[in-house]
C-alpha positions as CSV (number, residue, x, y, z in Angstrom):
1,X,28.4,-18.1,0.2
2,X,25.8,-15.7,1.7
3,X,22.7,-16.2,3.9
4,X,20.4,-16.2,0.9
5,X,21.4,-19.8,0.2
6,X,19.9,-21.0,3.5
7,X,16.5,-22.8,3.2
8,X,14.7,-23.8,6.3
9,X,11.4,-25.6,6.9
10,X,8.4,-24.2,8.7
11,X,6.3,-27.2,9.8
12,X,2.7,-26.7,10.9
13,X,0.5,-29.8,11.2
14,X,-2.6,-27.7,10.6
15,X,-5.2,-27.6,7.8
16,X,-4.7,-23.9,7.0
17,X,-7.7,-23.9,4.6
18,X,-10.0,-24.2,7.6
19,X,-11.9,-20.9,8.0
20,X,-11.4,-20.8,11.8
21,X,-7.6,-21.0,11.3
22,X,-7.4,-17.9,9.2
23,X,-5.8,-15.9,12.0
24,X,-3.2,-18.7,12.6
25,X,-2.5,-18.8,8.9
26,X,-1.8,-15.1,8.8
27,X,0.5,-15.3,11.7
28,X,2.5,-18.1,10.2
29,X,2.9,-16.2,6.9
30,X,4.0,-13.1,8.9
31,X,6.5,-15.1,10.8
32,X,7.9,-16.6,7.7
33,X,8.2,-13.2,6.0
34,X,10.1,-11.8,9.0
35,X,12.4,-14.8,9.1
36,X,13.1,-14.4,5.4
37,X,13.9,-10.7,5.9
38,X,16.3,-11.7,8.6
39,X,18.0,-14.0,6.2
40,X,16.3,-17.3,7.1
41,X,13.7,-18.1,4.4
42,X,11.5,-21.2,4.8
43,X,9.3,-23.5,2.9
44,X,5.9,-24.1,4.5
45,X,4.9,-27.7,5.3
46,X,1.3,-27.9,6.2
47,X,-2.1,-29.3,5.3
48,X,-4.5,-27.6,2.9
49,X,-8.0,-29.0,2.6
50,X,-6.8,-32.5,3.5
51,X,-3.8,-32.5,1.2
52,X,-0.2,-32.5,2.6
53,X,1.6,-29.6,1.1
54,X,5.1,-28.1,0.7
55,X,4.3,-24.5,-0.2
56,X,2.2,-25.0,-3.3
57,X,3.5,-28.5,-4.1
58,X,1.1,-31.4,-3.2
59,X,3.0,-34.1,-1.4
60,X,-0.1,-36.2,-0.8
61,X,-3.5,-35.6,-2.3
62,X,-6.5,-35.2,0.1
63,X,-7.9,-38.6,1.2
64,X,-11.6,-39.5,1.1
65,X,-13.4,-40.2,4.3
66,X,-12.8,-39.0,7.9
67,X,-10.7,-42.0,9.0
68,X,-8.3,-41.6,6.1
69,X,-8.0,-37.9,6.7
70,X,-7.2,-38.5,10.4
71,X,-4.5,-40.9,9.3
72,X,-3.1,-38.1,7.1
73,X,-3.2,-35.7,10.0
74,X,-1.6,-37.9,12.6
75,X,0.7,-40.1,10.6
76,X,1.2,-39.6,6.9
77,X,1.8,-35.8,7.4
78,X,5.0,-36.6,9.3
79,X,6.1,-39.3,6.9
80,X,5.7,-37.0,3.9
81,X,7.3,-34.0,5.7
82,X,10.4,-36.1,6.6
83,X,11.1,-36.7,2.9
84,X,10.5,-33.1,2.0
85,X,12.8,-31.5,4.6
86,X,15.7,-33.8,3.9
87,X,17.9,-30.9,2.7
88,X,16.6,-28.2,5.1
89,X,19.2,-26.1,6.9
90,X,16.9,-25.7,10.0
91,X,13.5,-26.8,11.2
92,X,10.9,-24.5,12.8
93,X,8.0,-26.6,14.1
94,X,4.7,-25.1,15.4
95,X,3.7,-27.4,18.2
96,X,0.2,-28.9,17.9
97,X,0.7,-31.7,20.5
98,X,3.2,-34.5,20.6
99,X,2.6,-38.0,19.3
100,X,4.4,-41.0,17.9
101,X,4.4,-39.6,14.3
102,X,6.2,-36.4,15.4
103,X,8.7,-38.3,17.5
104,X,9.4,-40.8,14.7
105,X,10.0,-38.0,12.2
106,X,12.3,-36.1,14.6
107,X,14.3,-39.2,15.4
108,X,14.9,-40.1,11.8
109,X,15.7,-36.6,10.8
110,X,18.2,-36.3,13.7
111,X,19.9,-39.6,12.6
112,X,20.2,-38.3,9.0
113,X,21.0,-34.6,9.8
114,X,22.4,-34.4,13.4
115,X,23.9,-31.0,12.8
116,X,20.7,-29.2,11.8
117,X,19.1,-26.8,14.4
118,X,15.5,-27.7,15.4
119,X,13.3,-25.1,17.0
120,X,9.7,-25.8,18.2
121,X,7.3,-23.0,19.0
122,X,4.8,-23.7,21.8
123,X,2.3,-20.8,21.4
124,X,0.7,-21.3,24.9
125,X,2.3,-22.9,27.9
126,X,1.2,-24.6,30.0
127,X,-1.7,-25.8,27.9
128,X,-3.2,-28.7,29.7
129,X,-6.2,-26.7,31.0
130,X,-7.3,-26.0,27.5
131,X,-8.3,-29.7,26.9
132,X,-12.0,-30.2,26.6
133,X,-14.0,-33.3,25.9
134,X,-13.1,-36.9,25.6
135,X,-11.2,-36.7,22.4
136,X,-8.9,-33.9,23.6
137,X,-8.2,-35.7,26.9
138,X,-7.3,-38.9,25.0
139,X,-5.0,-36.9,22.7
140,X,-3.7,-35.2,25.8
141,X,-2.7,-38.6,27.3
142,X,-0.7,-39.3,24.2
143,X,0.9,-35.9,24.4
144,X,1.8,-36.3,28.0
145,X,3.5,-39.6,27.2
146,X,5.4,-38.2,24.2
147,X,6.5,-34.7,25.3
148,X,9.3,-35.9,27.6
149,X,11.1,-37.4,24.6
150,X,11.2,-34.1,22.7
151,X,14.3,-33.1,24.6
152,X,16.2,-35.8,22.7
153,X,15.6,-34.0,19.4
154,X,14.7,-30.4,19.8
155,X,17.3,-27.7,20.5
156,X,15.2,-24.8,21.6
157,X,11.6,-24.0,22.5
158,X,10.3,-20.7,21.2
159,X,7.9,-19.4,23.9
160,X,5.8,-16.4,24.5
161,X,6.0,-17.1,28.3
162,X,8.7,-16.2,30.7
163,X,9.9,-19.8,31.3
164,X,13.6,-20.5,30.8
165,X,13.0,-24.2,30.3
166,X,10.0,-26.1,28.9
167,X,9.7,-29.9,28.8
168,X,13.4,-30.1,29.6
169,X,14.4,-27.9,26.7
170,X,16.0,-24.4,26.9
171,X,13.8,-21.6,25.5
172,X,14.1,-18.6,23.3
173,X,11.7,-16.0,24.9
174,X,9.8,-13.6,22.6
175,X,6.3,-12.4,22.2
176,X,3.6,-12.6,19.5
177,X,3.9,-10.1,16.7
178,X,1.8,-8.8,13.8
179,X,2.4,-7.8,10.2
180,X,1.3,-4.2,10.8
181,X,1.5,-3.1,7.2
182,X,-1.0,-5.8,6.2
183,X,-3.8,-4.5,8.5
184,X,-5.7,-1.4,7.5
185,X,-6.7,1.2,10.1
186,X,-10.3,0.7,11.1
187,X,-12.6,3.6,10.2
188,X,-13.9,5.7,13.1
189,X,-17.3,5.1,14.7
190,X,-20.1,7.4,13.8
191,X,-20.8,9.9,16.6
192,X,-24.3,8.7,17.4
193,X,-23.8,5.0,16.7
194,X,-24.6,2.4,19.3
195,X,-21.6,1.0,21.2
196,X,-20.1,-1.7,19.1
197,X,-17.8,-4.3,20.7
198,X,-16.0,-6.8,18.5
199,X,-14.4,-10.1,19.4
200,X,-12.4,-11.9,16.7
201,X,-11.4,-15.4,17.8
202,X,-11.6,-19.2,17.5
203,X,-13.9,-19.2,20.5
204,X,-12.3,-21.1,23.3
205,X,-12.1,-21.0,27.1
206,X,-9.2,-18.5,27.0
207,X,-11.3,-15.8,25.4
208,X,-14.0,-15.8,28.1
209,X,-16.5,-13.9,25.9
210,X,-19.2,-15.1,28.3
211,X,-17.9,-12.3,30.6
212,X,-19.1,-9.8,28.0
213,X,-22.5,-11.5,27.6
214,X,-23.1,-11.6,31.3
215,X,-22.0,-7.9,31.4
216,X,-24.6,-7.1,28.8
217,X,-27.3,-8.8,30.9
218,X,-26.2,-6.7,33.9
219,X,-26.2,-3.5,31.8
220,X,-29.8,-4.2,30.5
221,X,-31.0,-5.0,34.0
222,X,-29.6,-1.8,35.4
223,X,-30.4,0.6,32.6
224,X,-33.2,-1.0,30.6
225,X,-31.1,0.0,27.6
226,X,-30.1,-2.1,24.6
227,X,-27.8,0.4,22.8
228,X,-24.8,-2.0,22.8
229,X,-23.9,-4.6,20.2
230,X,-21.3,-7.4,20.8
231,X,-20.2,-8.9,17.5
232,X,-18.5,-12.3,17.7
233,X,-16.4,-12.9,14.6
234,X,-15.3,-16.5,14.2
235,X,-16.3,-19.9,15.3
236,X,-15.0,-22.6,17.6
237,X,-15.9,-25.2,20.2
238,X,-17.7,-22.8,22.5
239,X,-19.9,-21.1,19.9
240,X,-23.1,-23.0,20.8
241,X,-22.5,-22.4,24.5
242,X,-22.1,-18.7,23.9
243,X,-25.2,-18.6,21.7
244,X,-27.2,-20.3,24.4
245,X,-25.9,-18.1,27.1
246,X,-27.0,-15.0,25.1
247,X,-30.5,-16.5,24.9
248,X,-30.7,-17.5,28.5
249,X,-29.4,-14.1,29.6
250,X,-32.0,-12.3,27.6
251,X,-29.5,-10.4,25.4
252,X,-29.6,-12.4,22.2
253,X,-30.6,-9.2,20.4
254,X,-27.4,-7.5,21.6
255,X,-25.1,-10.4,20.5
256,X,-24.4,-11.1,16.9
257,X,-22.4,-14.0,15.5
258,X,-21.0,-13.4,12.0
259,X,-19.1,-16.6,11.5
260,X,-15.4,-16.7,10.5
261,X,-14.3,-13.7,8.3
262,X,-11.0,-12.7,6.8
263,X,-9.5,-10.3,4.3
264,X,-11.8,-7.5,3.1
265,X,-14.8,-8.9,4.8
266,X,-13.1,-8.8,8.2
267,X,-11.7,-5.3,7.5
268,X,-15.2,-4.1,6.7
269,X,-16.7,-5.6,9.8
270,X,-14.2,-3.9,12.1
271,X,-14.8,-0.5,10.5
272,X,-16.8,1.7,12.8
273,X,-16.3,-0.5,15.9
274,X,-15.7,1.2,19.2
275,X,-13.7,-1.4,21.0
276,X,-12.0,-4.8,20.5
277,X,-12.4,-7.5,23.0
278,X,-9.2,-9.5,23.5
279,X,-8.4,-12.5,25.8
280,X,-10.4,-12.3,29.0
281,X,-9.9,-15.8,30.3
282,X,-6.2,-16.7,30.4
283,X,-6.6,-17.2,34.2
284,X,-8.8,-20.2,33.3
285,X,-6.0,-22.1,31.7
286,X,-3.2,-20.9,34.0
287,X,-1.1,-20.1,31.0
288,X,1.4,-17.5,29.9
289,X,1.2,-16.2,26.4
290,X,0.8,-13.0,24.4
291,X,-2.5,-12.6,22.8
292,X,-2.4,-12.1,19.0
293,X,-5.8,-10.3,18.8
294,X,-4.6,-7.6,21.1
295,X,-1.8,-6.8,18.7
296,X,-4.1,-6.9,15.7
297,X,-6.6,-4.5,17.3
298,X,-3.7,-2.2,18.2
299,X,-2.3,-2.2,14.6
300,X,-5.8,-1.4,13.4
301,X,-6.0,1.6,15.7
302,X,-8.8,0.0,17.7
303,X,-8.8,0.5,21.5
304,X,-9.4,-2.8,23.3
305,X,-10.2,-4.6,26.5
306,X,-8.0,-7.3,27.9
307,X,-7.5,-9.3,31.1
308,X,-4.2,-10.7,30.1
309,X,-0.9,-9.5,31.7
310,X,1.2,-8.6,28.7
311,X,4.5,-6.8,28.7
312,X,3.8,-5.2,25.3
313,X,0.7,-3.5,26.8
314,X,1.5,-2.0,30.2
315,X,-1.3,-0.8,32.4
316,X,-0.2,2.8,31.8
317,X,-1.3,2.7,28.2
318,X,-4.3,5.0,28.0
319,X,-6.2,3.3,25.2
320,X,-6.0,-0.2,26.5
321,X,-8.5,-1.1,29.3
322,X,-7.2,-3.8,31.7
323,X,-9.9,-5.7,33.6
324,X,-9.3,-8.2,36.4
325,X,-8.3,-11.8,35.5
326,X,-11.3,-13.5,37.1
327,X,-15.0,-14.3,36.4
328,X,-16.4,-10.8,37.0
329,X,-18.8,-9.8,34.2
330,X,-17.5,-6.9,32.1
331,X,-18.7,-3.5,33.2
332,X,-20.5,-2.4,30.0
333,X,-21.5,1.0,31.5
334,X,-17.9,1.8,32.2
335,X,-16.9,0.9,28.7
336,X,-19.6,3.2,27.4
337,X,-18.3,6.1,29.6
338,X,-14.7,5.3,28.5
339,X,-15.6,5.4,24.8
340,X,-17.5,8.7,25.3
341,X,-14.5,10.2,26.9
342,X,-12.3,9.2,24.0
343,X,-14.8,10.3,21.3
344,X,-13.4,13.8,20.7
345,X,-9.9,12.5,20.2
346,X,-10.7,9.2,18.6
347,X,-8.7,10.0,15.4
348,X,-5.6,10.7,17.5
349,X,-6.2,7.5,19.5
350,X,-6.3,5.5,16.4
351,X,-3.1,7.1,15.1
352,X,-1.3,6.6,18.4
353,X,-2.1,2.9,18.6
354,X,-0.9,2.4,15.0
355,X,2.4,4.2,15.7
356,X,2.9,2.1,18.8
357,X,2.3,-1.1,16.8
358,X,4.8,0.0,14.2
359,X,7.4,0.6,16.8
360,X,6.8,-2.4,19.2
361,X,4.7,-5.1,17.7
362,X,6.1,-6.0,14.3
363,X,7.3,-9.6,13.6
364,X,10.6,-8.1,12.5
365,X,11.1,-7.0,16.1
366,X,9.8,-10.2,17.7
367,X,11.9,-12.5,15.5
368,X,15.2,-11.0,16.5
369,X,16.0,-13.4,19.3
370,X,15.2,-16.4,17.1
371,X,17.3,-15.0,14.2
372,X,20.2,-14.4,16.6
373,X,20.2,-18.0,17.8
374,X,20.0,-19.3,14.2
375,X,22.8,-17.0,13.2
376,X,25.0,-18.5,15.9
377,X,24.1,-22.1,15.0
378,X,24.5,-21.6,11.3
379,X,27.5,-19.3,11.3
380,X,29.7,-21.6,9.4
381,X,27.2,-22.2,6.7
382,X,26.4,-18.4,6.4
383,X,30.1,-17.4,6.1
């Protein structure tokens, strides 16, 4: 009996049809592909446009009405998933907050299949500082109550931080990866084109794109120039706040919101860009994680700006600009000078970043520690 008979379950209580989750959806598929290549294929248990799904099979049709959909999200999803994973050889759960539904599912699964390894990925930790608004704080209270019980059921936490233990559970430490081959190289900027900065995100506090907008205001005040364009690709809870800041700062003509884009539309929008803007506000949430967008920019051959300490992008890398993790506005004039200095070698810069991504940032490389742990736990079944 070989490893190809194994069948795990990748569980993500997310509606992956939502446009603002396109990046998360790509990441999940890339992780699953890497796990499969390592000998650990999975079926995906998620939500798609309100329906509970197992791969392409509908476990529960989409409900009508917001209350019914919330019931699906917080309760029925876990009930339906429990039935669907009854014969899984391992569970890989993407953490989206703890609650009674998750604990009930884990408890019942453990009773039925006590020998099955359970991993839980917490993409950002700690995460409490990300809570915004009444709803998130109420859900946070539920999460705070339930997370201490996870250690009764979960074997390992997969983390992109440096913590050896999270919520009382030993960790497997890795970093975010990217499916390099699925991302085309961005075409080079035109020589005389205005400076184009692009930020691709589900706009939240961790991205701190307000630092760029305030930097644009400083640049205009100091130079009376408007030859810079900041394109924000995505949506999210802070979109209106960013729009208003651009207006209030007098730079709305230099800030362009495209809405969420994916596939060819996203590829096209990134063509000709000078710089990617990665996470500039991790200090605001006091969290450790590895920013996914940094890796996607690198794979596309796009130099980028970050304020996040990340072992995959040391400060010695020539084509990554590290700024201070604080509230200082981005120095737009410096970025212009930096890009002008790179202009004559931009094709080589793009190639160097792609080669680096191939060697260091693939999910095949990042999943090794997870696959090694699963191999140890499932050794008898794989033999």
